[in-house]
Each structure stands twice: as C-alpha cells, then as structure tokens.
PDB file of C-alpha atoms in Angstrom:
ATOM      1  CA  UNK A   1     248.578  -3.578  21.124  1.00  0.00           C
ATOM      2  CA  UNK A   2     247.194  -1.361  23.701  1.00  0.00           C
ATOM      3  CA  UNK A   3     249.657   1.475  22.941  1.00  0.00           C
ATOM      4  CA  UNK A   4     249.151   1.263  18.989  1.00  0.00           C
ATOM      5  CA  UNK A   5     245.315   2.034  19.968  1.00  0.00           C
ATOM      6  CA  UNK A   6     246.180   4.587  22.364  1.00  0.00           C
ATOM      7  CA  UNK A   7     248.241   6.199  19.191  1.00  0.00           C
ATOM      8  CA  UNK A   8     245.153   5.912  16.763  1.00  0.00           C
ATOM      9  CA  UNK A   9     243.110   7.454  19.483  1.00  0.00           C
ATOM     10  CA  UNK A  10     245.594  10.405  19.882  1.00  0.00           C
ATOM     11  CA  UNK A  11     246.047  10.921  16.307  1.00  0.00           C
ATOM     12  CA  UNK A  12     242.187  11.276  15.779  1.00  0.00           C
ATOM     13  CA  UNK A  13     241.978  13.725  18.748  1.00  0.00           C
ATOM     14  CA  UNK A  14     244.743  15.908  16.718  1.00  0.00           C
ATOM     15  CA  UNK A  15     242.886  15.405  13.775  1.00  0.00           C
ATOM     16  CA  UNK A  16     239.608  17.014  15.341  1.00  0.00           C
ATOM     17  CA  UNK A  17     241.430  19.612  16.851  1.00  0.00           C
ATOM     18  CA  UNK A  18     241.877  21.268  13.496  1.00  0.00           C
ATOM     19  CA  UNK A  19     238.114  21.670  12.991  1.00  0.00           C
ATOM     20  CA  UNK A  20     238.155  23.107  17.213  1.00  0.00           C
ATOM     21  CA  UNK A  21     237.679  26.914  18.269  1.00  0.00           C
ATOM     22  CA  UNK A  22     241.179  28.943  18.456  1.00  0.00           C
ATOM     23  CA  UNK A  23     240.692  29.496  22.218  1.00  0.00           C
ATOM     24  CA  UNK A  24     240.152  25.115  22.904  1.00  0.00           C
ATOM     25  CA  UNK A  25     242.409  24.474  20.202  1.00  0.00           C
ATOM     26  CA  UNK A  26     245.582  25.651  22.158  1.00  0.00           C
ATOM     27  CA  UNK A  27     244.667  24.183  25.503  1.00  0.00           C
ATOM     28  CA  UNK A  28     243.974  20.986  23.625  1.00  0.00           C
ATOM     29  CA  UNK A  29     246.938  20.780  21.525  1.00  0.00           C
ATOM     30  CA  UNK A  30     249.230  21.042  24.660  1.00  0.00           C
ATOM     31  CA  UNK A  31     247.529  18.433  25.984  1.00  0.00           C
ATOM     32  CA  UNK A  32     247.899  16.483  22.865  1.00  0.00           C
ATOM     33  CA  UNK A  33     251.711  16.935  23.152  1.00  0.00           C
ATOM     34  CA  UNK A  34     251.704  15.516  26.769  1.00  0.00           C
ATOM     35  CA  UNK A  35     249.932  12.466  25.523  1.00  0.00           C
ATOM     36  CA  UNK A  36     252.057  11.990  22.435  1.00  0.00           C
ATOM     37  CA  UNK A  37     254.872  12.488  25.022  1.00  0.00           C
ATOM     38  CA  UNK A  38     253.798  10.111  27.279  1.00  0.00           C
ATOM     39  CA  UNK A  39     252.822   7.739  24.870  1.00  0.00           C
ATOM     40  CA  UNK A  40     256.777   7.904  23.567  1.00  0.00           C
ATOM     41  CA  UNK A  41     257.926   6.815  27.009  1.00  0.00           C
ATOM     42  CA  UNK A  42     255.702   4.511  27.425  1.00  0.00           C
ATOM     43  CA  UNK A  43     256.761   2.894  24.073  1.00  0.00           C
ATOM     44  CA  UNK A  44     260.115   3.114  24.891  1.00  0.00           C
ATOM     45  CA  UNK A  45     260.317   1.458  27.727  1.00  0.00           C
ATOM     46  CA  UNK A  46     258.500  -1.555  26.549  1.00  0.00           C
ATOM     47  CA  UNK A  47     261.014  -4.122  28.184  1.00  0.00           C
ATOM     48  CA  UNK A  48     259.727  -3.744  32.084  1.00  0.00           C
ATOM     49  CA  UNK A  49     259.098  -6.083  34.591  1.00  0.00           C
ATOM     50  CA  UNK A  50     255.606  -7.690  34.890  1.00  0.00           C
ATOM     51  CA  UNK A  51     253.990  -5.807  38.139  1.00  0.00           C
ATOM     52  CA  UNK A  52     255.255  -2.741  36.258  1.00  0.00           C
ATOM     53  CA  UNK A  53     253.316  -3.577  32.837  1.00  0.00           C
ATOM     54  CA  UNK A  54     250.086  -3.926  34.720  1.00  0.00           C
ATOM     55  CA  UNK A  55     250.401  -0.082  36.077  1.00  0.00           C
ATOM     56  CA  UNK A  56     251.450   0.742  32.991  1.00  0.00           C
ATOM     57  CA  UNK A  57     248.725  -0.335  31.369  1.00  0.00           C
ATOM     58  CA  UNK A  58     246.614   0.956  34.145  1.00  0.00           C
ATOM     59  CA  UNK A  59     248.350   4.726  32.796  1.00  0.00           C
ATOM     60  CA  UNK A  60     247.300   4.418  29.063  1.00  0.00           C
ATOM     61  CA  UNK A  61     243.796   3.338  29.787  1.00  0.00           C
ATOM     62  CA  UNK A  62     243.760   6.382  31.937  1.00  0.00           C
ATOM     63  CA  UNK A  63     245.367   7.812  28.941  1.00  0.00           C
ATOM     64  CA  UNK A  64     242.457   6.461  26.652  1.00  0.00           C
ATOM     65  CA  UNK A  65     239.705   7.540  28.887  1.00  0.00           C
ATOM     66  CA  UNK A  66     241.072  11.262  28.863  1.00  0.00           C
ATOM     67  CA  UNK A  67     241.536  11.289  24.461  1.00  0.00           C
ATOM     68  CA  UNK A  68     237.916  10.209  24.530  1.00  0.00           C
ATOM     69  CA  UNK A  69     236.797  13.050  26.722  1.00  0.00           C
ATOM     70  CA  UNK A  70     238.452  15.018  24.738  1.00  0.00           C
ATOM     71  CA  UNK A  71     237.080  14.056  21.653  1.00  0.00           C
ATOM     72  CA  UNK A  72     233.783  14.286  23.225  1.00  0.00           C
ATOM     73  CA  UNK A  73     234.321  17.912  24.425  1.00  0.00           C
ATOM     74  CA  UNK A  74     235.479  18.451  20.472  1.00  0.00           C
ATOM     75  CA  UNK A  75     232.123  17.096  18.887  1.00  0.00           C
ATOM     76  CA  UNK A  76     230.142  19.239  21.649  1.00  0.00           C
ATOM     77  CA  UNK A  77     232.168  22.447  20.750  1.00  0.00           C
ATOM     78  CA  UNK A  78     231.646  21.938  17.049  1.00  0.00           C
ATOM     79  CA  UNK A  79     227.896  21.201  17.613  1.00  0.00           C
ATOM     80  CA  UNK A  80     227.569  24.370  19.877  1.00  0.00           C
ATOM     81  CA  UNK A  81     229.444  26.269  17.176  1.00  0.00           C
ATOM     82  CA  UNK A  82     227.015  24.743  14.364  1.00  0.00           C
ATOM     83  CA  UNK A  83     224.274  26.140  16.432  1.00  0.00           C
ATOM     84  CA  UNK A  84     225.470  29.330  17.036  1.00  0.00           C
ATOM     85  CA  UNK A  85     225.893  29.546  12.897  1.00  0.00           C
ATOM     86  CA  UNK A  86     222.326  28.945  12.529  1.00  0.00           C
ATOM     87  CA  UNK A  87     221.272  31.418  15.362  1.00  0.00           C
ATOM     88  CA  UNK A  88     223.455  33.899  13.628  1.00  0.00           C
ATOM     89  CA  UNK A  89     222.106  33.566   9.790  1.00  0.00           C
ATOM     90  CA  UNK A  90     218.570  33.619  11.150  1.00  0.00           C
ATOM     91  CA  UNK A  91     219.467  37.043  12.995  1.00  0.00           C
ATOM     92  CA  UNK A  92     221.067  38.282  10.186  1.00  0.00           C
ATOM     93  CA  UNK A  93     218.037  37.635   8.214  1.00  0.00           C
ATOM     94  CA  UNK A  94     215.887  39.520  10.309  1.00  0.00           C
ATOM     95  CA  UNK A  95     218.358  42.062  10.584  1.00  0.00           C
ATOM     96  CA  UNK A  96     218.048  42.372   6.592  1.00  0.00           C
ATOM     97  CA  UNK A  97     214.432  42.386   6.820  1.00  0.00           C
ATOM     98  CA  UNK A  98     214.108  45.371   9.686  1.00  0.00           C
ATOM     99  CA  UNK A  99     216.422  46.992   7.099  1.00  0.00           C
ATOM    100  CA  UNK A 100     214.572  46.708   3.862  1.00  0.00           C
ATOM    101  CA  UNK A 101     211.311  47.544   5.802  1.00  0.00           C
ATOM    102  CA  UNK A 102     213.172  50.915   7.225  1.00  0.00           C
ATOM    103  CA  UNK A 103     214.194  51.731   3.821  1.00  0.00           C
ATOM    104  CA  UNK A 104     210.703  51.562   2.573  1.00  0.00           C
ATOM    105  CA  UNK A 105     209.685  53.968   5.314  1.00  0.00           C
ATOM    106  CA  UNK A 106     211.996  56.398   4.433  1.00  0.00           C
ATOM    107  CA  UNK A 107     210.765  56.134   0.903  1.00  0.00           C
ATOM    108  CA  UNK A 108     206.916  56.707   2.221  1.00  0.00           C
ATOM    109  CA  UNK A 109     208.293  59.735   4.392  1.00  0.00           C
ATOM    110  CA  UNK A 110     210.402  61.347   1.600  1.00  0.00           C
ATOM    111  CA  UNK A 111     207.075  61.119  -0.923  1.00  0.00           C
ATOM    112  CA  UNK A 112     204.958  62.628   1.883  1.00  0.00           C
ATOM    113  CA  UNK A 113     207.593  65.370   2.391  1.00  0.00           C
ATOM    114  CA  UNK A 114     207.475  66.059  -1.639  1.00  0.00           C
ATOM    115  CA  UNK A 115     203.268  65.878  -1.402  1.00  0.00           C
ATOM    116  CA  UNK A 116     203.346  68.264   1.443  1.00  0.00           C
ATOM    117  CA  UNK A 117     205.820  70.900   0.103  1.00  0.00           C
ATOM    118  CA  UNK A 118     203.800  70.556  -3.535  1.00  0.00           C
ATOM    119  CA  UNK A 119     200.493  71.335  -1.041  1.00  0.00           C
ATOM    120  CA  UNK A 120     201.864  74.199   0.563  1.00  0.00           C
ATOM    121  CA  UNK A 121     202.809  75.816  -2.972  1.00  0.00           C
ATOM    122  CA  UNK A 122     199.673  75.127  -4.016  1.00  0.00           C
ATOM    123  CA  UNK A 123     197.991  76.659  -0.930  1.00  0.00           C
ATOM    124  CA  UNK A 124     200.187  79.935  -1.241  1.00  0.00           C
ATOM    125  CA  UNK A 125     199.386  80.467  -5.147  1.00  0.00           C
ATOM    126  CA  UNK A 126     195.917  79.702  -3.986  1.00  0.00           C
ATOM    127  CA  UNK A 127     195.823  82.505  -1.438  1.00  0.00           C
ATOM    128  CA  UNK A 128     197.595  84.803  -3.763  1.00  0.00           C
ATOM    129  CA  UNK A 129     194.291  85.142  -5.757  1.00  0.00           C
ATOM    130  CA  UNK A 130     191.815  86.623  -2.422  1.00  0.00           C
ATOM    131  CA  UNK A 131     192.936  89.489  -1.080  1.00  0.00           C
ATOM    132  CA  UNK A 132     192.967  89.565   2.812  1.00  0.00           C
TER     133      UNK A 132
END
C-alpha cells in the first residue's frame, strides 16, 4: 500500500517537473530516477523478514518526505517564475512608454530644427534689403 503511494507521489513529482526551470529540471529529474530506482528495489524485494519491513518502511517514508519537498520546491519555483513574468511585462511596458515619449521628442526637436532653419532664411532675406 505504502509503496503504490510512494509511486503516485513520484509520478506527480515527474509530472511537475515538466512545468520546472531547465537548470532545476535536470537536478530534479536525476533525483527522480533514484527514487523510481529505489522504489523498484524496494518492490522487488517485497518477501523480507518482519524487522526488515519496518526499516523498510522507515526508507519510503523518508522517501515520501523528500517527493514532497520536492514538489514544494516545484510550486515555489513556478510561483517565483510567475512573478518574475509579471515584473518583466510591467518593465517592458514602461520600457514602451520611455520609448514612445522619446520618439515624440525627437519629433518636437526635428520641427524646431525646420522652424529655426525657416527663421534664419527669413532673417538673411530680411537683411538683404538694409544695406550695412
């Protein structure tokens, strides 16, 4: 009974892991494999002696405990990483906005530039009629 849980717990941690970062997704997955492994032996050897079952036991509990962790180091990483989404789409917005108000200013600056050059053609036809 105990081991069939121990294999629904594993195969949930091996279903989050496909949701995980790359870089926790390998160290994970070997990890994984060591339970699955020892999980397999465990199963196999199903026919031991009484004291023995009790340590066994003992092992997959310990087994248990460490899938959990694991799957609670997999919601925290996928939390994180939803907040780090969010952070990043509000910088990009303001990002967007510092570049649309930029753009505007370079607008302004070229129509100055025109106004001024216009001004100073002005001015110059302007003096062309006094004699200095």
């Amino acid at each position: 009974m105990q081991l069939s849980y121990a294999q629904e717990l594993l195969n949930q941690l091996e279903f989050l892991l496909d949701d995980s970062l790359p870089s926790e997704y390998v160290v994970e997955k070997a990890n994984a494999r060591g339970y699955r492994q020892r999980l397999s032996e465990l199963n196999g050897n199903h026919k031991v002696k009484a004291e023995g079952a009790s340590s066994r036991r003992d092992q997959l509990l310990v087994q248990a405990n460490r899938i959990q962790e694991s799957s609670n180091r997999l919601n925290n990483i996928q939390r994180m990483a939803l907040e780090n989404e969010k952070i990043g789409g509000d910088v990009l917005t303001t990002l967007r906005g510092q570049r649309e108000t930029l753009e505007r200013s370079r607008d302004e600056m070229t129509d100055a530039e025109d106004n001024v050059n216009r001004s100073n053609k002005t001015l110059k036809s302007m003096a062309s009629w006094w004699p200095f």
